Coordinates of C-alpha atoms and ligand atoms in Angstrom, one line a residue:
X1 CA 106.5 -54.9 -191.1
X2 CA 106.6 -57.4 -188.1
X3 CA 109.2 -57.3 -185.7
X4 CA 112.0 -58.9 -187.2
X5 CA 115.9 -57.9 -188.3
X6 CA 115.2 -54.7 -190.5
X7 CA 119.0 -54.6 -191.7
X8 CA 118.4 -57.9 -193.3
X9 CA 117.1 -56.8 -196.8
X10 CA 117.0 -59.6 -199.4
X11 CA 114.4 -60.8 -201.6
X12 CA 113.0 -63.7 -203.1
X13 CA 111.2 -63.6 -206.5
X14 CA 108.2 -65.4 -207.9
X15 CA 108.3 -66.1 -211.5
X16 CA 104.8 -66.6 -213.0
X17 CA 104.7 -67.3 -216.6
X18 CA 103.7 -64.1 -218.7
X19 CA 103.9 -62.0 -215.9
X20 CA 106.6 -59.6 -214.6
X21 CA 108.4 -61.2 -211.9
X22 CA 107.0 -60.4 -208.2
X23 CA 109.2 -59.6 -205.1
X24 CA 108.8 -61.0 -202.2
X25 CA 110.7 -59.8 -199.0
X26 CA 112.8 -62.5 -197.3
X27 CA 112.6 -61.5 -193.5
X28 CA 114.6 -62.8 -190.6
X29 CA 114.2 -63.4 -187.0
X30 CA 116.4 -63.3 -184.8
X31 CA 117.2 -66.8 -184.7
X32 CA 115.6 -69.8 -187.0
X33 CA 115.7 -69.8 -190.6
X34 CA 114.6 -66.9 -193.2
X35 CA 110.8 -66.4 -194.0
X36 CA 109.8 -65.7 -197.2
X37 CA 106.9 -62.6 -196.8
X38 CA 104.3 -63.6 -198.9
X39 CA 101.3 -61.1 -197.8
X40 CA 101.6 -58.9 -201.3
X41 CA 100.3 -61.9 -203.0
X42 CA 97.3 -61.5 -202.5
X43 CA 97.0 -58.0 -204.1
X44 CA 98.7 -59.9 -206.8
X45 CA 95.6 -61.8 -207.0
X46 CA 97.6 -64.9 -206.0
X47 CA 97.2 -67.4 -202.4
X48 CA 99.4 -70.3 -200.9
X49 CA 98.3 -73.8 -200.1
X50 CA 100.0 -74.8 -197.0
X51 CA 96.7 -77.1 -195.3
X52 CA 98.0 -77.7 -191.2
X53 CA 100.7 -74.9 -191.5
X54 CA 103.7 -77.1 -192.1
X55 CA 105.4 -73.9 -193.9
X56 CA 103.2 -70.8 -192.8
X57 CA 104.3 -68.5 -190.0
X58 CA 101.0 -66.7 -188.8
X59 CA 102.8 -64.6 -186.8
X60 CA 106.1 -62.8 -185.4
X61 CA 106.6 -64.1 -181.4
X62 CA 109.2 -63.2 -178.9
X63 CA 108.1 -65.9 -176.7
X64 CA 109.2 -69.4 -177.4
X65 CA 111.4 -70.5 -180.0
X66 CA 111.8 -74.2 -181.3
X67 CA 114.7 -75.9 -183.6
X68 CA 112.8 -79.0 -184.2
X69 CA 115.8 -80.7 -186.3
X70 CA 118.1 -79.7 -183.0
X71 CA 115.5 -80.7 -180.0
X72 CA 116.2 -77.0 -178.9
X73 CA 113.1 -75.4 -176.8
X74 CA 113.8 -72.0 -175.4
X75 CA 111.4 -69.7 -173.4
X76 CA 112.5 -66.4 -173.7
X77 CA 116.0 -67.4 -174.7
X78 CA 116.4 -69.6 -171.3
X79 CA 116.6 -73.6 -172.3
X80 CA 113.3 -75.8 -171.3
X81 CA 115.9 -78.2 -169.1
X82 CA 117.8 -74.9 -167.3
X83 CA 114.2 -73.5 -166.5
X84 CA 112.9 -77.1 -165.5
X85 CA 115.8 -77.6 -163.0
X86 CA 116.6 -74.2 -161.9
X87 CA 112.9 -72.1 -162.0
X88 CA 109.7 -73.1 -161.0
X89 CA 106.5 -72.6 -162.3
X90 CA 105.7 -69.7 -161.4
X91 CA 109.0 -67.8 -162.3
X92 CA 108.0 -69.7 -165.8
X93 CA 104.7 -68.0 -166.3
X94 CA 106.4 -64.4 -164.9
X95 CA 109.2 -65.1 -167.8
X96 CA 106.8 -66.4 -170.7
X97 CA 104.1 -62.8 -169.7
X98 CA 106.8 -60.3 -169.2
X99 CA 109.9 -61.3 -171.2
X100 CA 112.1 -61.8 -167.8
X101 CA 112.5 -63.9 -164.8
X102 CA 111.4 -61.8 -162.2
X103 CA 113.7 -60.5 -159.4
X104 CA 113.0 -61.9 -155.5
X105 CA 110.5 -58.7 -155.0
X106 CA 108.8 -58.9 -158.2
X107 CA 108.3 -63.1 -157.5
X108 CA 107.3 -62.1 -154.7
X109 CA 104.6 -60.1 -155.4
X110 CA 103.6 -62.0 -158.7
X111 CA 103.3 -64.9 -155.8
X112 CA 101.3 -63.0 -153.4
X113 CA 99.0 -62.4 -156.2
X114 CA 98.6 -65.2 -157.8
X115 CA 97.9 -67.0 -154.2
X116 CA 95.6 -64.1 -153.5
X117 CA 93.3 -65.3 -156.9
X118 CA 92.8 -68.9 -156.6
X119 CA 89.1 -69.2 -155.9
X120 CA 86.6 -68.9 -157.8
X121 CA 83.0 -67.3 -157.4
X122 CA 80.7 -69.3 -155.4
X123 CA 78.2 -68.9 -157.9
X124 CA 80.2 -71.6 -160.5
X125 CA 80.2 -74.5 -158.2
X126 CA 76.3 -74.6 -159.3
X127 CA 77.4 -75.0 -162.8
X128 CA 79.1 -77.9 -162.4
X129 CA 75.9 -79.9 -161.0
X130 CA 74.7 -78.9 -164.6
X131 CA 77.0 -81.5 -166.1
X132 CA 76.9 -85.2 -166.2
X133 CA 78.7 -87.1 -163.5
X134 CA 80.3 -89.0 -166.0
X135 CA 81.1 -85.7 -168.4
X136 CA 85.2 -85.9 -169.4
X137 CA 86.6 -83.5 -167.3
X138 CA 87.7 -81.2 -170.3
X139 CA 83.7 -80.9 -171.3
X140 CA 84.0 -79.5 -167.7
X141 CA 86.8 -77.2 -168.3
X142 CA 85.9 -75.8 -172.0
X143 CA 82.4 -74.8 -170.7
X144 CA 83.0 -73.3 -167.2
X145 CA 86.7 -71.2 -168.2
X146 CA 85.1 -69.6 -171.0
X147 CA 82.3 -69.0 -168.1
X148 CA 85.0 -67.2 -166.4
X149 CA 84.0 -64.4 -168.7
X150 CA 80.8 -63.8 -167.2
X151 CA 82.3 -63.2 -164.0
X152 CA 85.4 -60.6 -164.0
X153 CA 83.6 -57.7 -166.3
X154 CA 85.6 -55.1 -164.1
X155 CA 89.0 -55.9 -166.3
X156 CA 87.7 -57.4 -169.8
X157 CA 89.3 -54.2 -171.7
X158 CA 91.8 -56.1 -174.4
X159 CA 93.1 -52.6 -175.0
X160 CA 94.6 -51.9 -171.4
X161 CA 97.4 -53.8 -170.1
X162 CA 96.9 -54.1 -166.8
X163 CA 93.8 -55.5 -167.4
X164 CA 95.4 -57.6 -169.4
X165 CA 97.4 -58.8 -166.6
X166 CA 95.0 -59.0 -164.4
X167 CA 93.1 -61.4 -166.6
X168 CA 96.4 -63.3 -166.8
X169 CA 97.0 -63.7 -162.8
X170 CA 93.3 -65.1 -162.8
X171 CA 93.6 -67.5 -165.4
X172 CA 97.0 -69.0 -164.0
X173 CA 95.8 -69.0 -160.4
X174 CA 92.0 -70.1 -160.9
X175 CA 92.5 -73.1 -163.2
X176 CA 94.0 -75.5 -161.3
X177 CA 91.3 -74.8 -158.4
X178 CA 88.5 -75.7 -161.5
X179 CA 90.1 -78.3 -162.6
X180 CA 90.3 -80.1 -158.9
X181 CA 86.4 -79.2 -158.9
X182 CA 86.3 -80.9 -161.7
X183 CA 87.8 -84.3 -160.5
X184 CA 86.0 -83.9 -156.9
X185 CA 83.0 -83.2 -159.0
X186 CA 83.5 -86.4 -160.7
X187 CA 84.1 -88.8 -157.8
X188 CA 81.1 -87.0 -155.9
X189 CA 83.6 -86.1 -152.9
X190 CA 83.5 -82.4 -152.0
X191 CA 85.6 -79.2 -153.3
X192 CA 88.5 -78.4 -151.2
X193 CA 89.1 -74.7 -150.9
X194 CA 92.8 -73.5 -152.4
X195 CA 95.6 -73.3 -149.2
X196 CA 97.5 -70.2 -149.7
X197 CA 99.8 -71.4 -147.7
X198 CA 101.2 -74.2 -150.1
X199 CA 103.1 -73.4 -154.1
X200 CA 101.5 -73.5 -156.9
X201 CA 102.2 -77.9 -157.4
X202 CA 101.2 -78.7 -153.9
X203 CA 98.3 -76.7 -153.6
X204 CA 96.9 -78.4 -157.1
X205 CA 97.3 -81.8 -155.0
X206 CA 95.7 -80.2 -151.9
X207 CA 92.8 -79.7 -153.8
X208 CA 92.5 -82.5 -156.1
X209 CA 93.7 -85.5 -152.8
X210 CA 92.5 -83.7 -149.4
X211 CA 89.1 -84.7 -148.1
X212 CA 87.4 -82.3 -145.2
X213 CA 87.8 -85.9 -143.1
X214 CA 91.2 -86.2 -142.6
X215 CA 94.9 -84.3 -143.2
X216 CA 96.5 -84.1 -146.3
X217 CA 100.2 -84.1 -146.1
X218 CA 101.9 -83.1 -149.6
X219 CA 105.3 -85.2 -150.5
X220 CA 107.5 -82.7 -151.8
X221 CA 108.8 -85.6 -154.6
X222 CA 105.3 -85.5 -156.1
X223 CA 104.7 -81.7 -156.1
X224 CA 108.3 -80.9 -157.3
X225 CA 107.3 -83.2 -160.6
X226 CA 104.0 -81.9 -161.0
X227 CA 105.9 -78.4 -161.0
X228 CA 107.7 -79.4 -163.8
X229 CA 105.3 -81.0 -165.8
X230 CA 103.6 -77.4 -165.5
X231 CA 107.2 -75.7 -166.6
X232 CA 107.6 -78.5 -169.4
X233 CA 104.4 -77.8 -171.1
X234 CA 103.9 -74.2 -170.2
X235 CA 104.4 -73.2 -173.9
X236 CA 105.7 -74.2 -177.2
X237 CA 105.3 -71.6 -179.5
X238 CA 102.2 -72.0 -182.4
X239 CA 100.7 -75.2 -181.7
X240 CA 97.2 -76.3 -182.5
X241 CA 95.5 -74.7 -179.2
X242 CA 98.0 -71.4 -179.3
X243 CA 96.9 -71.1 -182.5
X244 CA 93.4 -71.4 -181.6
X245 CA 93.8 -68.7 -178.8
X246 CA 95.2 -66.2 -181.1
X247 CA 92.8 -66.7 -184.0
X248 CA 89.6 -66.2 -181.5
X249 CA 91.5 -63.5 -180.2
X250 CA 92.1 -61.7 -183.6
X251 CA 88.6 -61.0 -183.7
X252 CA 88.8 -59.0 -180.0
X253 CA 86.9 -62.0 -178.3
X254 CA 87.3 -61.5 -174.7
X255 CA 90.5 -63.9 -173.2
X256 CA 88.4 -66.4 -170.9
X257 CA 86.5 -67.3 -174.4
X258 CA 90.0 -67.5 -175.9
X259 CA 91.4 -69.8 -173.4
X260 CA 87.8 -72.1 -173.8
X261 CA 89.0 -72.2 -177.7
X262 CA 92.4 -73.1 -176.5
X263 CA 91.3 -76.2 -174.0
X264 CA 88.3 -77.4 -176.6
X265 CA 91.8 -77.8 -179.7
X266 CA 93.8 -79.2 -177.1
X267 CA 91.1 -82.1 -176.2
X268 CA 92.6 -84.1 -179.6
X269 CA 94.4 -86.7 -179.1
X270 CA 96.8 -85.8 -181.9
X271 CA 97.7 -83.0 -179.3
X272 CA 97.4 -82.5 -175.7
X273 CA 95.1 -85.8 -175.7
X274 CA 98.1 -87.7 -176.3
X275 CA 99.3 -88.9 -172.9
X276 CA 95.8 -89.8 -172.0
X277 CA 95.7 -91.7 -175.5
X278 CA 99.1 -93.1 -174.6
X279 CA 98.5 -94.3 -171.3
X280 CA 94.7 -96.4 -172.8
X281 CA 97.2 -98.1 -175.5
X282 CA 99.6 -98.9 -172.9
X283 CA 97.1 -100.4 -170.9
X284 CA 95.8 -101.9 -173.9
X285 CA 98.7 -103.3 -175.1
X286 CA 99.0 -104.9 -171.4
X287 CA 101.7 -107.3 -171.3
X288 CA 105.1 -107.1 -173.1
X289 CA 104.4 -109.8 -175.4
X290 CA 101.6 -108.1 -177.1
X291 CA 104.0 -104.8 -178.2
X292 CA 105.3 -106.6 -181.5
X293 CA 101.3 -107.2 -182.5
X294 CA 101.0 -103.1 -181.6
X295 CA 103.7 -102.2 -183.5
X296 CA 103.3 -103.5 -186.6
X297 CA 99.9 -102.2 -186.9
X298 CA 101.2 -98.7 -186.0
X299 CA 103.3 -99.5 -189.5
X300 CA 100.1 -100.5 -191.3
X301 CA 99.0 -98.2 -193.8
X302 CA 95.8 -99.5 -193.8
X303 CA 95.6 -99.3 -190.1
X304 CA 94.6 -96.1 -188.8
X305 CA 96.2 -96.8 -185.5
X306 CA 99.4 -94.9 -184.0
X307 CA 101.3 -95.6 -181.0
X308 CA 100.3 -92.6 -179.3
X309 CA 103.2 -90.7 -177.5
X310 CA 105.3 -90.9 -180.3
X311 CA 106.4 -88.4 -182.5
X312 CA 106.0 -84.8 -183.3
X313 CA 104.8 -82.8 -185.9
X314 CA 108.1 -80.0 -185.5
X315 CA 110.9 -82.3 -183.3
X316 CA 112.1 -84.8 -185.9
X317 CA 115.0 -85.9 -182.7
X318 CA 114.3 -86.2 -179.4
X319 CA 111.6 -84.1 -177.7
X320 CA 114.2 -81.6 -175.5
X321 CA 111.0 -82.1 -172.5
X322 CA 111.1 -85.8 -172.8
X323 CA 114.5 -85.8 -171.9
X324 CA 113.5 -84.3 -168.8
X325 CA 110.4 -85.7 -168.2
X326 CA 112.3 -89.5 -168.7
X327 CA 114.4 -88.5 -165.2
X328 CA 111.4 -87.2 -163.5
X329 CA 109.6 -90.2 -164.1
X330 CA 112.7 -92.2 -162.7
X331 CA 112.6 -89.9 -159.3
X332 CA 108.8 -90.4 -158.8
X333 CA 109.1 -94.3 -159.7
X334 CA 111.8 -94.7 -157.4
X335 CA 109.8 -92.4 -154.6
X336 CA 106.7 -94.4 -154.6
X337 CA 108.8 -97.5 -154.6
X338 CA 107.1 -98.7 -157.8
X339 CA 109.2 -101.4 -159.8
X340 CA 107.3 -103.8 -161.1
X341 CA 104.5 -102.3 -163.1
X342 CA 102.6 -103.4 -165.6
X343 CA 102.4 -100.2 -167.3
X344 CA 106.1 -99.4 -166.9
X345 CA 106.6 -102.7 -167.8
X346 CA 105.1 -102.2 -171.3
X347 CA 106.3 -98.7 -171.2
X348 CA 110.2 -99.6 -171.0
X349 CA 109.8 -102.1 -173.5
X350 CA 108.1 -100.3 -175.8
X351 CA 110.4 -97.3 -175.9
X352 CA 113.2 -99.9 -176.6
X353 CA 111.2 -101.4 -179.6
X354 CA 110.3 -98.2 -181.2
X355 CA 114.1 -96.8 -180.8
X356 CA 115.4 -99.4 -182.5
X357 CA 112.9 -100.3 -185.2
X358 CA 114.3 -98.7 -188.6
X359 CA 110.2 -97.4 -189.1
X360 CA 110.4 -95.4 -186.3
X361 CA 114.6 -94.5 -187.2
X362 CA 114.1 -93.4 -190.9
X363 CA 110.5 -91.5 -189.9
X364 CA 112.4 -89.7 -186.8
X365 CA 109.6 -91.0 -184.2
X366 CA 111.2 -90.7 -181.1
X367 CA 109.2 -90.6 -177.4
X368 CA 107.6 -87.2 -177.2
X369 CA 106.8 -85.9 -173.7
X370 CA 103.4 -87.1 -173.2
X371 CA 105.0 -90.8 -173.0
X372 CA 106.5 -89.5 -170.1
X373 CA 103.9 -87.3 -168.1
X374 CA 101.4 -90.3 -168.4
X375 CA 103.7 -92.4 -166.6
X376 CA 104.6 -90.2 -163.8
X377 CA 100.5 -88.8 -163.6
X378 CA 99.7 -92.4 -163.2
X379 CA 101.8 -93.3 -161.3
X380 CA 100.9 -90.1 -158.7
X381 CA 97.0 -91.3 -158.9
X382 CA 96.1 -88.7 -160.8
X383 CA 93.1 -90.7 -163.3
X384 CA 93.6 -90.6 -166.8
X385 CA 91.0 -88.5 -167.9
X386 CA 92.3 -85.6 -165.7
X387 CA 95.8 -86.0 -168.1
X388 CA 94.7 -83.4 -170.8
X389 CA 93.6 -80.9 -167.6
X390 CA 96.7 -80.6 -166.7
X391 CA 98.1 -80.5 -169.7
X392 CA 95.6 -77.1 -169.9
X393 CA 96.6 -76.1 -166.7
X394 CA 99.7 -75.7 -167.6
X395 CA 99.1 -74.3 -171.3
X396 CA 97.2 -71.3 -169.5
X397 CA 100.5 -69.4 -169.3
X398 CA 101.6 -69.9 -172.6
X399 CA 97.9 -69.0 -174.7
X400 CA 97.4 -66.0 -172.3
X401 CA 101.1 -64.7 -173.2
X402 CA 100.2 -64.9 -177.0
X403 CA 97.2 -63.8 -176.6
X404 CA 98.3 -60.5 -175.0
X405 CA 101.0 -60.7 -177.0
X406 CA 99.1 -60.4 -180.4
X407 CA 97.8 -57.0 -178.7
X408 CA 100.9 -55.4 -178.9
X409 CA 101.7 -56.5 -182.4
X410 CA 101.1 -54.0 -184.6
X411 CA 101.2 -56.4 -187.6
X412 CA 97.7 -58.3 -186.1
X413 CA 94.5 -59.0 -187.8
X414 CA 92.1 -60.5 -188.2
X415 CA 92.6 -64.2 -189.2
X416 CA 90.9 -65.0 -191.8
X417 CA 92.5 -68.0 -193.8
X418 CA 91.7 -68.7 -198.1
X419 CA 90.9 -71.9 -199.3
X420 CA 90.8 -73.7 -203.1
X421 CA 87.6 -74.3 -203.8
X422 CA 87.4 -77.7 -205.1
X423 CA 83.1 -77.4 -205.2
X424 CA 80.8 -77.3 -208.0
X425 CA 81.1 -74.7 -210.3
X426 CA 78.0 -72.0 -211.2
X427 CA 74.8 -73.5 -211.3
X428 CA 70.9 -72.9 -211.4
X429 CA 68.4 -74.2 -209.3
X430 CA 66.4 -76.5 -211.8
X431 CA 62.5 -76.4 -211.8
X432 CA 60.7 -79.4 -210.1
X433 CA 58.8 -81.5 -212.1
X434 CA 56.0 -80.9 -210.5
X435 CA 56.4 -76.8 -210.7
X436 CA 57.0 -77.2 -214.3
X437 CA 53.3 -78.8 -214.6
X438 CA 51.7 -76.1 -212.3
X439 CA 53.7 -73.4 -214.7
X440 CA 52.5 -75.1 -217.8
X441 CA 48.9 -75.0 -217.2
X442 CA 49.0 -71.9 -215.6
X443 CA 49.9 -70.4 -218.9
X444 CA 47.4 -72.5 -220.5
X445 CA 44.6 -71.0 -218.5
X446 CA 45.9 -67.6 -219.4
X447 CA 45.5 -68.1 -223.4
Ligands
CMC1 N1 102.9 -94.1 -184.9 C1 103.2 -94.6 -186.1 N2 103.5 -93.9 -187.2 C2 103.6 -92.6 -187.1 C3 103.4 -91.9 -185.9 C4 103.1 -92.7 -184.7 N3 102.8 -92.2 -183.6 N4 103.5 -90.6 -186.0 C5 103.8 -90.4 -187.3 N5 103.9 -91.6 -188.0 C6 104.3 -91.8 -189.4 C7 103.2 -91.4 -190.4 O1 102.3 -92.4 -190.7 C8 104.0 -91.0 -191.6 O2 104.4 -92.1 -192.2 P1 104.6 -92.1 -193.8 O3 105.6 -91.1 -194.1 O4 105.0 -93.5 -194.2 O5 103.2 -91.8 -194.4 C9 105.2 -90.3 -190.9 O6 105.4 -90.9 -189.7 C10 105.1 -88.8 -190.8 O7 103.9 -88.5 -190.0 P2 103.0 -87.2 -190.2 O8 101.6 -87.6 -189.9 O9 103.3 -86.6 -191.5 O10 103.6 -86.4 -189.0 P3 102.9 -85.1 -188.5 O11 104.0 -84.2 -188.2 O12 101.8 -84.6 -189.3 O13 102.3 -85.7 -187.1 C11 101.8 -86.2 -184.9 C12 102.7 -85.4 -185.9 C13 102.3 -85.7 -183.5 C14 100.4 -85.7 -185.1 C15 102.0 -87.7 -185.1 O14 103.4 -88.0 -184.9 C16 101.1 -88.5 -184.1 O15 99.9 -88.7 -184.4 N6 101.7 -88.9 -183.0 C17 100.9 -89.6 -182.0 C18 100.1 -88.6 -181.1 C19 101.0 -87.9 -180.2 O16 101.8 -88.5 -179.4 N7 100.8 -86.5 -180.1 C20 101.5 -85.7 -179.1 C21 102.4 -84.7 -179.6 S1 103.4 -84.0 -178.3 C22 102.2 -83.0 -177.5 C23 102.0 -81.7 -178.1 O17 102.9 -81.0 -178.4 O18 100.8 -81.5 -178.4

C-alpha cells in the first residue's frame, strides 16, 4: 500500500460487461483529491490509456504538492511565496531533502558543506575542450553531470543514506560551478574557481562574471533574485524531468546518470526550455505593433506556433511563482535603471493582450513563471542559452529529493509503462521472388 490515509477505506468499482464487478481501492492523500488504485487491473488482464499522464499518479510523494485549479505550490507544507521571501535557497534544498527547514546549527553545517563541495575534479575541465565552442550549453551539462558518475565511486551505494546525501550535497554544490564552466567555456574566457566566501546566488555570478583581470563586486539586488529564481523552480512535484529522474532511477541507475536524464527532458521547450523559447519570440516579435500578428497565429490551429511562457499543463490560474517572479522582475528593472526596453516593452504589452483576450480567458492561459525569469536573466546579462541551465541548477534539489525519495518507498518499481498496440497484426515473412525460383529448381534437380 503507499503512504497514504489508511482509515480512509472506500472503493470504486469497474463494471465490465459479462464480468463480475472489480474493486478498486479509492486512496487518499493527505491533501488533493481521492485516487482511484488501479494496479490490480492488470492481474485482471486489463491496462489504462492515460498518454502524458494527465490522470496517472506514478507515485506517492511527501515533497511538493500543487492545486493547479487554486495556484497553490507548497514545499513540504510551507507556501512557494513564504519560502521565496522568508528562506533562501539553501534552507530550500535542506527542506525539500529532509522534510524540515533546518535549525541555525543544522544550516549551518549543511552551508559549510555545501561550500566545502563546489569544485569539481580537475580532470573534467578537459572534457569540456571535447565539445564544440558553439555546443548549447545543456549538450554541455547532460554529458559532463552524468560524467559526475565516473568521478565520486566512494558514495555510489543507492541503498545507504548517507551516501545518498552525500551524492545530494555534490549535486547541489557542483552544478552551478559546471554550469559557469560551461558559459566561460563558451565565450573562450577562463574558469573562475568557486569563492567560499560568497552564498550560494552570488558565488554562481562570481563564477559565471569575474575574469582573473579585474574585481568582481556582486550587487546584492541581482544575487537576492537569482536566489529566488533557484527557490521558485527548486521543485514542483512530477514534472516531465522529475519524472525522468525517478524512472531511470527505478532501475537502480546511479543518481549523476539520473540527474543527466533529468537536464536532457528538461531541454524542451514545452518545459524548462520555455523562458529561453519565450525570450527568442519576444525578441522576435520585436516591437509592440507586431504582438496582434503573434497572437493570432498562437490561435491558429493550423499554426503550430505558441506564445511561449504561457500556460501550464496543471495551473489552469495564475502560476503561484509568477506572481513572485512579476515583483522580482520589477526590483531588478528598477535596480539596473532599465525603463525603456524593447523586450519589456513587448513583454508588458503582451501580458496585457493575452489577459484580456477571451482565447487565452476561456483556455486559462495565464503567464507562467518562465515569462518572468527570462526577463529578469536578461535583463542581469545572463545569455539566453544559459536560461534552461539555470533552470537545472535549480531543479537539482528537487530530482535528487525524489530520487532518494523513491528509495525509501516501499511501493517502488521498476517503471515500466503498457502501451495499445495499434501495429500490424501476425504475419509471415513472404518468400522473395527470386528465392522462390532458386527453391523451385532446386527441387527440380532433385526429381
Ligand atoms: N499559446 C497558445 N495556445 C495555447 C498555449 C500557448 N502557449 N498553451 C496551450 N494552448 C491552447 C492549446 O492549443 C489548446 O487549445 P484547444 O483546446 O483549442 O485545442 C488549449 O490551450 C489546451 O492546451 P494543451 O496543449 O492541452 O495544454 P497542456 O496542458 O497539454 O500544455 C503547455 C501545457 C505548458 C505544454 C502549453 O501550455 C505550452 O506549450 N505552453 C508554452 C510553453 C511553456 O511556456 N512551457 C512552460 C511551462 S512552465 C515551466 C515548467 O513547469 O516546466
Amino acid at each position: 500500500m503507499p503512504d497514504v490515509n489508511p482509515e480512509f477505506v472506500k472503493y470504486a468499482e469497474l463494471h465490465i460487461p459479462g464480468r463480475d464487478p472489480i474493486k478498486l481501492p479509492i486512496l487518499k492523500g493527505t491533501m488533493g483529491p481521492e485516487v482511484i488504485d488501479i494496479r490490480a487491473l492488470g492481474k485482471e488482464g486489463y491496462f489504462t490509456f492515460d498518454p502524458g499522464f494527465v490522470s496517472t499518479a506514478s507515485c506517492s510523494s511527501r515533497i511538493t504538492f500543487i492545486d493547479g485549479a487554486k495556484g497553490i505550490l507548497l514545499y513540504r507544507g510551507y507556501p512557494i511565496d513564504q519560502l521565496a521571501t522568508k528562506a533562501n535557497y539553501l534552507k530550500t534544498c535542506y527542506l525539500l531533502f529532509k522534510g524540515e527547514l533546518p535549525t541555525p546549527a543544522q544550516y549551518e553545517e549543511f552551508e559549510y558543506k555545501v561550500k566545502h563541495h563546489t569544485l569539481i575534479h580537475e580532470q573534467i575541465n578537459s572534457l569540456f575542450q571535447a565539445f564544440r565552442r558553439d555546443s548549447h550549453p545543456m549538450a554541455l551539462m547532460c554529458g559532463i553531470a552524468g560524467a559526475l558518475s565516473a568521478f565520486y565511486h566512494d558514495n555510489l551505494d543507492i541503498y545507504d543514506p548517507e551516501h545518498r546525501e552525500n551524492t545530494m550535497i555534490r549535486l547541489i554544490a557542483k552544478m552551478p560551478t559546471l554550469a559557469a564552466m560551461a558559459y566561460k567555456y563558451s565565450i573562450g574566457q577562463p574558469f573562475m574557481y568557486p569563492r567560499n566566501d560568497l552564498d550560494f546566488a552570488a558565488n554562481f555570478l562570481h563564477m559565471m562574471f569575474a575574469t582573473p583581470a579585474e574585481d568582481y563586486k556582486v550587487n546584492p539586488v541581482i544575487a537576492k533574485a537569482m536566489d529566488r529564481i533557484f527557490i521558485l523552480h527548486a521543485d514542483h512535484e512530477q514534472n516531465a524531468s522529475t519524472s525522468s529522474v525517478r524512472l531511470a532511477g527505478s532501475s537502480g541507475a546511479n543518481p549523476y546518470a539520473c540527474i543527466a536524464a533529468g537536464i536532457a527532458s528538461l531541454w524542451g521547450p514545452a518545459h524548462g526550455g520555455a523562458n529561453e523559447a519565450c525570450l527568442r519570440m519576444l525578441e522576435q516579435i520585436g516591437t509592440c505593433d507586431r504582438i496582434p500578428e503573434f497572437v493570432a497565429r498562437a490561435k491558429d490551429k493550423n499554426d503550430p506556433f505558441r506564445l511561449s511562457g504561457f500556460g501550464h499543463r496543471v495551473y489552469k490560474t495564475y502560476d503561484p511563482r509568477a506572481v513572485v517572479m512579476r515583483e522580482t522582475c520589477h526590483e531588478v528593472l528598477n535596480e539596473l535603471h532599465i525603463k525603456d526596453h524593447p523586450i519589456l516593452d513587448v513583454a508588458t504589452e503582451l501580458e496585457k493582450i493575452a489577459l484580456s483576450d477571451e482565447y487565452f480567458i476561456e483556455r486559462h492561459l495565464y503567464p507562467n513563471v518562465d515569462f518572468y525569469s527570462g526577463i529578469i536573466l536578461n535583463a542581469i546579462g545572463i545569455p539566453t542559452s544559459m536560461f534552461t541551465v539555470i533552470f537545472a541548477i535549480a531543479r537539482t534539489i528537487g530530482w535528487i529529493s525524489h530520487w532518494n525519495e523513491m528509495q525509501e518507498m516501499p511501493e517502488s518499481r521498476i517503471g515500466r509503462p503498457r502501451q495499445i498496440y495499434v501495429g500490424k497484426t501476425l504475419r509471415d515473412i513472404k518468400a522473395s521472388p527470386a528465392r522462390r525460383r532458386s527453391a523451385k529448381s532446386s527441387a527440380a534437380t532433385k526429381i
